[in-house]
Coordinates of C-alpha atoms in Angstrom, one line a residue:
Chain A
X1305 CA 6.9 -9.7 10.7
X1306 CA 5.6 -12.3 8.4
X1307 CA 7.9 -13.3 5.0
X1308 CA 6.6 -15.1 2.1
X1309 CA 8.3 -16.2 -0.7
X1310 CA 6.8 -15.3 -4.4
X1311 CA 9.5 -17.0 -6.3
X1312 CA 8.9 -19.5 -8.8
X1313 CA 11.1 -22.3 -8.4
X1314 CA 14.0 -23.3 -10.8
X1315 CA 13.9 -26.9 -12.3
X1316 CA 15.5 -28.7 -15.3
X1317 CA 12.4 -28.6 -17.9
X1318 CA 10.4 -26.0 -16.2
X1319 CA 7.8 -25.0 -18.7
X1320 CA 9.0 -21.6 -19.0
X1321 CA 12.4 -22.5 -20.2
X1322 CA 10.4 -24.6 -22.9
X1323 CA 7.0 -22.5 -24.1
X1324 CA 8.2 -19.7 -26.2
X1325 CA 10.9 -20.1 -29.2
X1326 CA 13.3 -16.7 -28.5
X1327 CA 13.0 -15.4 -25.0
X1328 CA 13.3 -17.5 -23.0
X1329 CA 15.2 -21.3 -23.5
X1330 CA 15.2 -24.3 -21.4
X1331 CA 16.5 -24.8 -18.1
X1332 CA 19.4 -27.6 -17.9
X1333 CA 21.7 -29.0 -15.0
X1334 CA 24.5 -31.3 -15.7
X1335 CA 26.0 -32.7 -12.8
X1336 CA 30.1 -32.9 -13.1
X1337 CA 30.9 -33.9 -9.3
X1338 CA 28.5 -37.1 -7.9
X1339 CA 27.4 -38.0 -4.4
X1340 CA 28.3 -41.9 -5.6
X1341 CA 31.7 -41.2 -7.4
X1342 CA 33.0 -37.9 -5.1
X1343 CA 30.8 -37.8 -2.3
X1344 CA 29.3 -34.3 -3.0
X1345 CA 27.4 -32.7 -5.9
X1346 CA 28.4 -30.2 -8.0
X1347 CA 26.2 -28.8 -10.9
X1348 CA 26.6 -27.0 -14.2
X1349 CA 23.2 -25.1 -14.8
X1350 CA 22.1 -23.5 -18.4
X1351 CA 19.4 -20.8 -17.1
X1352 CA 18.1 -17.7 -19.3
X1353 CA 17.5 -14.0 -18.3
X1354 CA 13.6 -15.0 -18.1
X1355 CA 13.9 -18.6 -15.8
X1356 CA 11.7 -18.3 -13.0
X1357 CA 10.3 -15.2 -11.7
X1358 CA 12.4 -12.5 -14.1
X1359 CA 13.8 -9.2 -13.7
X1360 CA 13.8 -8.1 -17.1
X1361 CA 15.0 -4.1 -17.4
X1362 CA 14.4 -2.0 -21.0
X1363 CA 17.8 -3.1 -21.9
X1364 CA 16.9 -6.4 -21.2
X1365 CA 19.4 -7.8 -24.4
X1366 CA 22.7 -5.6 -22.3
X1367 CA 25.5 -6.2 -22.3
X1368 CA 25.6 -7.0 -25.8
X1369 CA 23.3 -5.0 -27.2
X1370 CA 22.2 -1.5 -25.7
X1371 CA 19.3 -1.4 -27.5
X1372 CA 16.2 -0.9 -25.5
X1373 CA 12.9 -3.5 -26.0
X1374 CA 10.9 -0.1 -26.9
X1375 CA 12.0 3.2 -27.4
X1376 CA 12.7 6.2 -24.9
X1377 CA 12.6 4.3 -22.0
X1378 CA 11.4 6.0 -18.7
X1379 CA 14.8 4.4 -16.8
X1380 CA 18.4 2.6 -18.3
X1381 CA 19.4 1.0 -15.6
X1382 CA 21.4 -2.2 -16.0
X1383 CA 20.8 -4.7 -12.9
X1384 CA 24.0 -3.8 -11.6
X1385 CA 23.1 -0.1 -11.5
X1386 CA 19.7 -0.2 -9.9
X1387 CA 20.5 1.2 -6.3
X1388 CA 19.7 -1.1 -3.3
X1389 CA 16.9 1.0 -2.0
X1390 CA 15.2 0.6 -5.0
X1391 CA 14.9 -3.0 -4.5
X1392 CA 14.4 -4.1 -0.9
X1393 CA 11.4 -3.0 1.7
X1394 CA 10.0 -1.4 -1.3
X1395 CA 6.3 0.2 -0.7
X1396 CA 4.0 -2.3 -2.9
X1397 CA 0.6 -2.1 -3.8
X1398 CA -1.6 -4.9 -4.9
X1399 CA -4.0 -4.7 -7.5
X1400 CA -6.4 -7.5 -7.5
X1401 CA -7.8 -8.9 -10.6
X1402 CA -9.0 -11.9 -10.2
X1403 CA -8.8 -13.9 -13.2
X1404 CA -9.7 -17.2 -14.5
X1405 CA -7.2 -19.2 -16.5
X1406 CA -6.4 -17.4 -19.9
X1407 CA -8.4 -14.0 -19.5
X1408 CA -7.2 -11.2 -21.0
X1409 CA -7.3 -8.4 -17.9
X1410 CA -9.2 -5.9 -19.6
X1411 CA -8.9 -2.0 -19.7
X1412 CA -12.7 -2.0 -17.4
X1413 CA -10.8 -4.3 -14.8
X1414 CA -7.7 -2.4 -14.6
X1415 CA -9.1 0.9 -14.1
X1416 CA -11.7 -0.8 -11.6
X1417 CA -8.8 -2.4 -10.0
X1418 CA -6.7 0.8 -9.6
X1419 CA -9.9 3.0 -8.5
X1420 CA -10.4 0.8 -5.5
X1421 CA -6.8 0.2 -4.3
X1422 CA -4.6 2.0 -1.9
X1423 CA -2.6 3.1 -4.5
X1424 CA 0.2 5.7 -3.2
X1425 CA 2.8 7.9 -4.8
X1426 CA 6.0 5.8 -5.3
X1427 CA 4.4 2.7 -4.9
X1428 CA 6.0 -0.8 -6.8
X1429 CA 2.4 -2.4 -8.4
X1430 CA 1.6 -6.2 -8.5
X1431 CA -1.1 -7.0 -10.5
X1432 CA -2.9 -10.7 -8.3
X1433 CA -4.9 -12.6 -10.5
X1434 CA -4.6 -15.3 -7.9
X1435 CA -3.7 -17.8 -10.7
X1436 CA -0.3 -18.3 -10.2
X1437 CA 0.7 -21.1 -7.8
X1438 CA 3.7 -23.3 -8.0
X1439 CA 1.9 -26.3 -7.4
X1440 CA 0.2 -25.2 -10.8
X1441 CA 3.4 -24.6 -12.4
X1442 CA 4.5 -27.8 -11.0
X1443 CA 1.3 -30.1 -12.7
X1444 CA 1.0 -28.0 -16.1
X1445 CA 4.6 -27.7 -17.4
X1446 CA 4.1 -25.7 -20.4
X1447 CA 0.6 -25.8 -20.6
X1448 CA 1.0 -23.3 -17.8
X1449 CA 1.7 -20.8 -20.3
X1450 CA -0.5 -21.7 -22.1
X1451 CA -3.7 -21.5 -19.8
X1452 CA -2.3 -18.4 -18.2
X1453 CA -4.2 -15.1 -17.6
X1454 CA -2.4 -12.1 -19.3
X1455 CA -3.3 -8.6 -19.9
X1456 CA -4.9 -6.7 -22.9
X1457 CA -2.7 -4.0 -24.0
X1458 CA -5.4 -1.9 -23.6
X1459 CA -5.3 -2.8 -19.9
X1460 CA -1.4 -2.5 -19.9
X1461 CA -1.1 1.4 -21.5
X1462 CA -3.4 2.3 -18.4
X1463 CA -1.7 1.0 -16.3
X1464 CA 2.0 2.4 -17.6
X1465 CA 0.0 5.7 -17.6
X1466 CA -0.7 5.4 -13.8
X1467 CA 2.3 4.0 -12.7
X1468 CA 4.2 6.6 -14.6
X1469 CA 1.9 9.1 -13.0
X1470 CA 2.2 7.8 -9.8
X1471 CA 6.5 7.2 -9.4
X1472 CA 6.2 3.4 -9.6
X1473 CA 9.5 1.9 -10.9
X1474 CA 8.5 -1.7 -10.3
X1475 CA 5.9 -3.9 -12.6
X1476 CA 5.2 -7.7 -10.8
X1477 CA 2.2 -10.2 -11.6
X1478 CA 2.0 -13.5 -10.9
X1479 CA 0.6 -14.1 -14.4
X1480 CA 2.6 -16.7 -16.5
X1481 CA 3.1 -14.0 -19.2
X1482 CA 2.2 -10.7 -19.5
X1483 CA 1.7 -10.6 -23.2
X1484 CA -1.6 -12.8 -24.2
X1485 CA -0.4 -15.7 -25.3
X1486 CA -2.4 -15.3 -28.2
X1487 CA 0.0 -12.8 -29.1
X1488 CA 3.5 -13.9 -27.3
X1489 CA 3.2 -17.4 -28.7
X1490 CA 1.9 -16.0 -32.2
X1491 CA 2.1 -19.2 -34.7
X1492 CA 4.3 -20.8 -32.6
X1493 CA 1.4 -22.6 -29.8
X1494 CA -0.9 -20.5 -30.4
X1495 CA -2.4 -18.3 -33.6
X1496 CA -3.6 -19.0 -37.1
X1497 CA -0.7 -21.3 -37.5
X1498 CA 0.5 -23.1 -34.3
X1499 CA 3.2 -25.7 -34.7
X1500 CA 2.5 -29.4 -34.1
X1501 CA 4.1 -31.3 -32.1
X1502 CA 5.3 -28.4 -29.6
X1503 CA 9.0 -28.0 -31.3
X1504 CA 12.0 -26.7 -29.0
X1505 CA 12.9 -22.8 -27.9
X1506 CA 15.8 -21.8 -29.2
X1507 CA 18.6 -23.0 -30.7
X1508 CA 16.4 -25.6 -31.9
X1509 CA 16.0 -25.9 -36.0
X1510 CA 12.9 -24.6 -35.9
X1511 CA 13.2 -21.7 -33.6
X1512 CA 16.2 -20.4 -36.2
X1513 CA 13.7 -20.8 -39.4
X1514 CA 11.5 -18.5 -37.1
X1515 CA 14.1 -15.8 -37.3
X1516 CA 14.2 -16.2 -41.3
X1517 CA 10.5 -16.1 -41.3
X1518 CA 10.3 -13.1 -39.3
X1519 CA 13.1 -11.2 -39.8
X1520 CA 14.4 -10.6 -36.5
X1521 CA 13.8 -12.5 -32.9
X1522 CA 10.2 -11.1 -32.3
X1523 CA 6.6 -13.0 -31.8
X1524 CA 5.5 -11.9 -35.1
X1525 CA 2.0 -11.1 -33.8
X1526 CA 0.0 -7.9 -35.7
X1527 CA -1.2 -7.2 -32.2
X1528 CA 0.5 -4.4 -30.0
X1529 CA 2.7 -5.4 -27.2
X1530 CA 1.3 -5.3 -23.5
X1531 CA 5.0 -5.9 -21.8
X1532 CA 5.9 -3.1 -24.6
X1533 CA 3.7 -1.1 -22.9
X1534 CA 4.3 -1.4 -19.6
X1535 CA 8.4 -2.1 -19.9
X1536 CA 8.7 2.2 -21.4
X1537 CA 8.0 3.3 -18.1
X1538 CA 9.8 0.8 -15.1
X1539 CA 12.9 0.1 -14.1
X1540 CA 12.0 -3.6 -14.9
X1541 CA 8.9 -5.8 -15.6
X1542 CA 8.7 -8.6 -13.4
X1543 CA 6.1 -11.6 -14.2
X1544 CA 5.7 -15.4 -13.0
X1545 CA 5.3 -14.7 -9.3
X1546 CA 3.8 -17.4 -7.3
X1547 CA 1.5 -17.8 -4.4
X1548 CA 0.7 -14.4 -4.2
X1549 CA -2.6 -15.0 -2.4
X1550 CA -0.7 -15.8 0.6
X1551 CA -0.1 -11.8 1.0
X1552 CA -2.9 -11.3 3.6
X1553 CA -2.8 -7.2 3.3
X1554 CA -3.2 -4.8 0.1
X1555 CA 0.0 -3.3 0.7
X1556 CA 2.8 -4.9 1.6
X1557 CA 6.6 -4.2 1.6
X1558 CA 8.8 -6.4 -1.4
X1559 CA 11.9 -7.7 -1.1
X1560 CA 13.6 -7.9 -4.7
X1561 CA 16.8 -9.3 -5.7
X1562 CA 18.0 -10.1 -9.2
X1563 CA 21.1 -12.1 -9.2
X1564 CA 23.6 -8.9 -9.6
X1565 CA 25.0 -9.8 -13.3
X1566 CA 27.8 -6.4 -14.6
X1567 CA 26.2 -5.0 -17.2
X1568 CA 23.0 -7.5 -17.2
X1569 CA 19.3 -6.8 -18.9
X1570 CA 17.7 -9.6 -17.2
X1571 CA 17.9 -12.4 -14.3
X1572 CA 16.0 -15.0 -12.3
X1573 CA 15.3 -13.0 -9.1
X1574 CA 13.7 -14.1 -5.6
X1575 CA 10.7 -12.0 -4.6
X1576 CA 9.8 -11.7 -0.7
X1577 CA 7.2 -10.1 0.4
X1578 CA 6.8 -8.9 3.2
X1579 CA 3.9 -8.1 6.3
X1580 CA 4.1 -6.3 9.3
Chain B
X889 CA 18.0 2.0 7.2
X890 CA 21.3 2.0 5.2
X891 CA 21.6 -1.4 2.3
X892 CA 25.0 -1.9 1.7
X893 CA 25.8 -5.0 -1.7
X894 CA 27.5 -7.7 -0.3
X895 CA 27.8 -9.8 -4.0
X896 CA 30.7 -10.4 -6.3
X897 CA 28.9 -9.1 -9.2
X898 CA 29.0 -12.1 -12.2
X899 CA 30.7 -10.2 -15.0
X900 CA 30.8 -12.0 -18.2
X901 CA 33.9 -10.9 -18.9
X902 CA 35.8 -12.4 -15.9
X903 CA 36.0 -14.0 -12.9
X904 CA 38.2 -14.5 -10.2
X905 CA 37.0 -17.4 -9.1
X906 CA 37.6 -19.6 -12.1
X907 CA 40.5 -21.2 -11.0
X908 CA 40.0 -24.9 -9.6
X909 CA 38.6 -27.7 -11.8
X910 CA 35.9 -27.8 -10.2
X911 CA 34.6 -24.2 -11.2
X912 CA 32.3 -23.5 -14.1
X913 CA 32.8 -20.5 -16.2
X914 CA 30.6 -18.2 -15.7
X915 CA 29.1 -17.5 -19.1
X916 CA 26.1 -14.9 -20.6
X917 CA 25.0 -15.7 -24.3
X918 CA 23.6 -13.3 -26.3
X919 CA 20.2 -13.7 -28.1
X920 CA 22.0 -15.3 -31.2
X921 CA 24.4 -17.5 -29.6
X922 CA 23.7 -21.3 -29.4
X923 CA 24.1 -20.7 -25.6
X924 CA 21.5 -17.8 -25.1
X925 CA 21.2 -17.2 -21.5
X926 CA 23.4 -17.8 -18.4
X927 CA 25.5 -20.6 -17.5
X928 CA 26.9 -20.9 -13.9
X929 CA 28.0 -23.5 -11.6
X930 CA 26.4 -24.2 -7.9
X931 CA 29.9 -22.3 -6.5
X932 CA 30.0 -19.3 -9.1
X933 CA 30.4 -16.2 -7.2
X934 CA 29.0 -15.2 -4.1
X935 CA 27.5 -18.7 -3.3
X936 CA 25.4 -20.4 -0.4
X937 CA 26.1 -24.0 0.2
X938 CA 24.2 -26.3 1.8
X939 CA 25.0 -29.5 4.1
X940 CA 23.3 -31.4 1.7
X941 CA 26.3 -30.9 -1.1
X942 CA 27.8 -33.8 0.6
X943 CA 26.5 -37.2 0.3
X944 CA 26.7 -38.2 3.6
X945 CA 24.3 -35.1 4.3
X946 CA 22.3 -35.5 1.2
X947 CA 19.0 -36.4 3.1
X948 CA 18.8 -33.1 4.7
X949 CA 17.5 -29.8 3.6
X950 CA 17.2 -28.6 -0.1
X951 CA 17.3 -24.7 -1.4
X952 CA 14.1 -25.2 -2.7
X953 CA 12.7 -26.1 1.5
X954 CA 15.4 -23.8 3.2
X955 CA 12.8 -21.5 5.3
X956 CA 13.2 -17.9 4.2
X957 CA 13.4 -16.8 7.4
X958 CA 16.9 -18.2 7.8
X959 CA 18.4 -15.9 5.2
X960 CA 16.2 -13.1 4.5
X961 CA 16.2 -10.3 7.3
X962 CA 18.2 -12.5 9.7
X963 CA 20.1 -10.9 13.0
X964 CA 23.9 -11.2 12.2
X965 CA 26.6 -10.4 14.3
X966 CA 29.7 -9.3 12.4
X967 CA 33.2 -11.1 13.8
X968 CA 36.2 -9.5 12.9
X969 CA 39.0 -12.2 12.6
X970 CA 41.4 -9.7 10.1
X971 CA 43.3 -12.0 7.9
X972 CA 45.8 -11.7 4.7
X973 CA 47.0 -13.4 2.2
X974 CA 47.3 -17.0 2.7
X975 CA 47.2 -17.4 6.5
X976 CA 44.5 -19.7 7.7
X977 CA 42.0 -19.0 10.8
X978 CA 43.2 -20.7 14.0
X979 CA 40.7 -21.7 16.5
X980 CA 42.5 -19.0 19.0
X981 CA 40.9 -16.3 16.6
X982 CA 37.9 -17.7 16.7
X983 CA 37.6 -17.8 20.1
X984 CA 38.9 -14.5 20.5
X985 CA 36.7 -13.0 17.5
X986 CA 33.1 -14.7 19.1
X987 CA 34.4 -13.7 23.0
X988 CA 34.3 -9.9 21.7
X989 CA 31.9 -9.6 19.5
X990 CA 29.2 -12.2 21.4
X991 CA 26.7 -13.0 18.8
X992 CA 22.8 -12.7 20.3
X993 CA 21.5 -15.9 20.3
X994 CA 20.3 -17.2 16.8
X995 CA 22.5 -14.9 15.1
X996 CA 23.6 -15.7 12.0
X997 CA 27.8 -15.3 12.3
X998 CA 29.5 -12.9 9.5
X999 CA 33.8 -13.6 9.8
X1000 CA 35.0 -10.5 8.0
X1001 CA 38.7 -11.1 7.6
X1002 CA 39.2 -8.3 5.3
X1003 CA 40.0 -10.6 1.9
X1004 CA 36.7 -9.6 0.0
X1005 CA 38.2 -6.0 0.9
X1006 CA 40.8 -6.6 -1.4
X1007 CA 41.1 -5.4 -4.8
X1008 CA 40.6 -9.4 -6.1
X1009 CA 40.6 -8.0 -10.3
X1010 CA 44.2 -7.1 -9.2
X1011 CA 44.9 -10.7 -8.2
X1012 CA 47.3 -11.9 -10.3
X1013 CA 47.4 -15.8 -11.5
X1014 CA 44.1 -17.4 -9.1
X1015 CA 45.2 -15.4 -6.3
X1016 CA 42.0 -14.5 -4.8
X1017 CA 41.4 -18.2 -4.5
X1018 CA 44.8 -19.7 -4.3
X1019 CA 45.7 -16.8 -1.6
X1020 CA 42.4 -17.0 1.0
X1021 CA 42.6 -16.8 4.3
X1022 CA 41.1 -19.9 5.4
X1023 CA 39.7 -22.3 8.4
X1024 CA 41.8 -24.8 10.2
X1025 CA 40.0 -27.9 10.9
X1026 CA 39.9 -26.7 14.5
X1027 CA 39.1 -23.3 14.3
X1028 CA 36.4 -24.8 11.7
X1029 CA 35.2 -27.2 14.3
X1030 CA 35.6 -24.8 17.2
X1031 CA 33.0 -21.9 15.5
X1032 CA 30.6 -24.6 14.1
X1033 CA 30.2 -25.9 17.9
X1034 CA 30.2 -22.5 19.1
X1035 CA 27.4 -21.1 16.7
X1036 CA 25.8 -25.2 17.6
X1037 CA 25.0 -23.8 21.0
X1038 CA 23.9 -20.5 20.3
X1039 CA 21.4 -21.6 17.8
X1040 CA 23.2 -20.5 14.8
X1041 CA 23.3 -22.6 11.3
X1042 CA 24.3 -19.6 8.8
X1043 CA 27.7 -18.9 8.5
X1044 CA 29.4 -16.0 6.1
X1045 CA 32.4 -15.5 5.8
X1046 CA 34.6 -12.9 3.1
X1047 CA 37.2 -15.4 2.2
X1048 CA 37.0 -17.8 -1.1
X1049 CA 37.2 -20.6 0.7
X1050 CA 36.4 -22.7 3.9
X1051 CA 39.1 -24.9 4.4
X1052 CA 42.2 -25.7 2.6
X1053 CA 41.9 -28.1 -0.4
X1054 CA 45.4 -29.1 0.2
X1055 CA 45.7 -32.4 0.2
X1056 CA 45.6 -32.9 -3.6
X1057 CA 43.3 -30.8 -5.0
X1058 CA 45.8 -27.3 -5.4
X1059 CA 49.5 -29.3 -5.9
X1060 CA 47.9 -31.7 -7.9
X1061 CA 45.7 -29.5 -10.4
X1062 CA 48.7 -26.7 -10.0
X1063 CA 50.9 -28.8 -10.8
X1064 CA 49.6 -28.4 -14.6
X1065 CA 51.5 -26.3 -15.7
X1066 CA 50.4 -24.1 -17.8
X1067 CA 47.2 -24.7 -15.4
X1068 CA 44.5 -25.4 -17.8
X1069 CA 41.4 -23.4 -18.2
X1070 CA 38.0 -24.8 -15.4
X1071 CA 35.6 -26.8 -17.9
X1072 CA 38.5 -27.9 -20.1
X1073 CA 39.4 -31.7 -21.3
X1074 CA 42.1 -31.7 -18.1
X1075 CA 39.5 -30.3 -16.1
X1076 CA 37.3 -33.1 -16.4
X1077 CA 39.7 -36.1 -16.3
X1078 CA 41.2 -34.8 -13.7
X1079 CA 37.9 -35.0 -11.9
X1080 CA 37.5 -38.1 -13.6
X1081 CA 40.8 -39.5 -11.4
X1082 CA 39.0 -37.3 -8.2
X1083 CA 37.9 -39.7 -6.2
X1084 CA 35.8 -39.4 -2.6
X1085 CA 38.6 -40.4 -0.6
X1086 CA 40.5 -37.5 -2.2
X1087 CA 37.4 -34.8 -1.5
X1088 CA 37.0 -36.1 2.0
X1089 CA 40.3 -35.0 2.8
X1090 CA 40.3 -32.1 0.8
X1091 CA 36.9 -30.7 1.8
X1092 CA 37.4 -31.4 5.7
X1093 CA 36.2 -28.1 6.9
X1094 CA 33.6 -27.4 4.7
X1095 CA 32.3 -31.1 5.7
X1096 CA 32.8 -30.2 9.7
X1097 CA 30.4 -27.4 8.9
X1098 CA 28.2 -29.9 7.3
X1099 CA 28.0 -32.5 10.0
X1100 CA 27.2 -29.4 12.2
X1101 CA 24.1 -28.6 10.0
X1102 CA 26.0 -25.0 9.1
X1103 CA 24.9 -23.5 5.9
X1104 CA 27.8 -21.4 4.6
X1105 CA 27.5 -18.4 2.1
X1106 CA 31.5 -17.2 1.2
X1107 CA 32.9 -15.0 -1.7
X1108 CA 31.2 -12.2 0.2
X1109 CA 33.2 -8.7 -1.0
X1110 CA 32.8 -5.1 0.9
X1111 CA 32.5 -6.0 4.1
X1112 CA 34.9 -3.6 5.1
X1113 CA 32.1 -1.1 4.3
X1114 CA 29.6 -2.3 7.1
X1115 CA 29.9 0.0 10.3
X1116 CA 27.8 -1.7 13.0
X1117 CA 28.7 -4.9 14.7
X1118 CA 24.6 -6.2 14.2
X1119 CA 23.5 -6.0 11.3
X1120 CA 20.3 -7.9 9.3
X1121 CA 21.6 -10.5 6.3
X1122 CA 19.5 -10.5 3.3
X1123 CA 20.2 -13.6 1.4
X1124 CA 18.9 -14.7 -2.1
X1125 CA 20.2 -18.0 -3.6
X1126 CA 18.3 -19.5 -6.9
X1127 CA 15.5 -21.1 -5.7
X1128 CA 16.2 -24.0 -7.3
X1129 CA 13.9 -27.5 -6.7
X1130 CA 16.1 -30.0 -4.8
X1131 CA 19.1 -28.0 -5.2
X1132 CA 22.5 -28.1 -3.0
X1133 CA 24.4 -24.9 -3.4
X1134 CA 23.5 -21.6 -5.7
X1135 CA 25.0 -18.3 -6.3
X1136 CA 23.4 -15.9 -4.4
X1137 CA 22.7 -12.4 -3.8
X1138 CA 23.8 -10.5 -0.3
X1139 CA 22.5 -7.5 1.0
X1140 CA 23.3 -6.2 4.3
X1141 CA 20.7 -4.0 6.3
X1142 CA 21.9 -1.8 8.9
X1143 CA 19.7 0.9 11.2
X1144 CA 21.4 4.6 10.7
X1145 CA 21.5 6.7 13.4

């Protein structure tokens, strides 16, 4: 049995915490006890649902707000629902899509993709571009999320289609988002309108005049939603994975764990795969 | 293959745990809040800890390095040392618990002393953590030695603590009375005042274990509910770069049949 780790680490100023203005806000670590003044270390740590590899569900804003990302959702589960056995030595297959940084996986790709797998009924899917590595993470900061392959909602809807079609509960890629950036980061780092210098996720000053501006906490982009698409018909959408091209088989078995928060829409989560 | 949850679940609402000054509250802000997200301490619920949370160990391994196959999978053999409220683990029932249930070697070592069993939302007044069942020095010494020579370095245990924080910690933060909330003004001073010297003392098991190279993983609840003896651990700390201790996640796997 071989085990490799797909989790993309946690650190204070990790470009994920710091890319995007609503969903997801910078990681921070304040040390109260000190190796110098108690002789052991003891940290405070601000994360967000969406710090390092997420496990976002439909209800993703629970438990304050029941309200599902899109409507009808496929499954409600809260992370403290989700039974055990569907979430360890779960039945995975990969879809490989090799992508260069930020390509749009289009519809052509995913259907190729899908066509040539060994895709089987009940199986969790994660799409492998191959792009994302921690040492990347670890050298681009936010310019990680930047450069980061996605996929066209095009590409998405087909994919939500087979996976519904197919039983799949589980959505993981080791792309940085799965929205293009084009359209997650609309007029915020990237669009018609980007803001310069990069300004702060939220609470900053100018992530609350995005909420006047818009209306509501959304990206504000005309284009449709590719996690929208995908996130109607899983228990959860799963993105950031790392290393991925270390899984030496098509299939493999995945080891998923969420931190278990009552009543919780979303949580940093270790992702294990592994081979036989 | 039956998965039985292992994890005090982090409710936002309320946690037993809170109790010492050197907790953090456990705390989920919504989208609007100036505090979006999740903030936790590197003790908040079910929690791993490594040897490197102490400074004289602060060289060695980091969550971020800890091999996966040390806590993911892993052969555990379940000890049964049954325990209530308040009494502490002598190295007699250690001895006792490892001669019966004779881990395999490399096992990681599971003390189930029936605590996490307990109701713990019932616990009045910090009793799940002022009431543990907890090591002795010896017994702490004893089973760290004992787990030393059968290749073992993961220990879980049910309780909410190691050892006994005795010394000043508990009658001098209890003696607050009322006891102020974790995280407040007193809170801090009083860690302020909290010197090394002070910790040393206080944290004597849980720096045994330590000098033994034992990572520990407590707070575990249900254990009651596991039926085999062996068992495989799944556990799944924050992998967090050049961390020392996280809140984790524990599964238990167990063959059926």
């Amino acid at each position: 049995m071989r085990l490799i780790d797909l989790t993309m680490p946690v650190w204070e100023g990790a470009g994920y915490g710091e890319i995007l203005p609503f969903t997801n806000s910078s990681v921070r670590f304040v040390e109260y006890m000190y190796y110098d003044k108690h002789g052991l270390r003891m940290s405070r740590m601000k994360l967000d649902g969406e710090t390092g590899s997420p496990f976002m569900v439909p209800h993703q804003r629970m438990p304050f707000d029941p309200t599902p990302l899109q409507p009808d959702p496929k499954f409600s589960w809260t992370l403290d629902q989700i039974p055990l056995d569907r979430l360890i030595l779960r039945d995975t297959v990969i879809l490989d899509i090799r992508a260069p940084e930020q390509h749009e996986i289009t519809v052509d790709e995913m259907d190729k993709a899908i066509k040539s797998a060994d895709f089987r009924k009940g199986d969790e899917v994660l799409i492998r571009t191959g792009w994302g590595t921690r040492e990347r993470a670890y050298e681009l900061g936010i310019d990680y999320y930047k450069r980061t392959p996605s996929i066209h909602f095009d590409a998405a809807a087909l994919l939500a289609k087979k996976m519904d079609e197919m039983g799949s509960g589980l959505f993981m890629t080791d792309c940085g988002l799965v929205n293009p950036p084009r359209v997650q980061g609309n007029n915020w780092f990237r669009g018609e309108s980007p803001m310069i210098p990069h300004p702060k996720p939220w609470p900053s000053a100018e992530a609350r005049e995005r909420v006047l501006d818009l209306g509501a906490h959304r990206h504000g982009s005309p284009h449709p939603s590719s996690y929208g698409a995908i996130i109607r018909k899983v228990i959860a959408s799963c993105k950031c994975l790392v290393d991925c091209d270390a899984i030496s088989k098509k299939r493999v078995k995945m080891i998923i764990l969420p931190l278990l928060i009552k009543k919780g829409g979303a949580s940093p989560c270790r992702f294990i795969a592994v081979e036989d | 293959m039956k998965f039985t949850e292992l994890t005090m679940p982090l409710s936002h609402e309320w946690m037993p745990d809170e109790v010492l000054p050197t907790s953090v509250k456990f705390f989920l802000g919504p989208k609007d809040h100036q505090e979006k997200g999740i903030v936790l301490g590197s003790d908040t619920g079910t929690c791993l800890t490594l040897p490197s949370v102490f400074a004289s160990f602060r060289k060695t391994t980091r969550l971020d390095a800890l091999p996966i196959e040390k806590l993911v999978l892993r052969a555990t053999t379940v000890v049964d040392i049954s325990k209530g409220e308040g009494e502490q683990i002598n190295r007699a029932d250690v001895e006792k618990a490892l001669d019966s249930a004779r881990p395999g070697k490399g096992d990681a070592v599971l003390v189930r002393t029936g605590w996490g069993d307990r109701p713990y939302h019932e616990l009045a007044g910090g009793a799940y953590v002022l009431r543990s069942p907890h090591f002795c020095l010896e017994a702490a010494r004893y089973l760290g030695e004992r787990m030393k020579e059968n290749q073992s370095e993961l220990l879980l245990v049910d309780t909410a603590l190691l050892g006994w924080p005795g010394k000043y910690l508990i009658p001098e933060w209890c003696s607050f009375l009322p006891t102020p909330p974790v995280e407040s003004e007193a809170a801090r001073m009083y860690l302020h005042l909290y010197t090394a010297e002070k910790a040393t003392a206080d944290f004597a098991v849980e720096l045994e274990f330590a000098r033994l190279d034992i990572v520990t993983v407590r707070k575990l609840i249900r254990c009651g509910l596991l039926q085999r003896e062996k068992i495989k651990i799944i556990v799944a700390p924050l992998k967090i770069v050049r961390g020392v201790a996280s809140t984790c996640r524990v599964v238990a796997v167990e063959e059926e049949g």
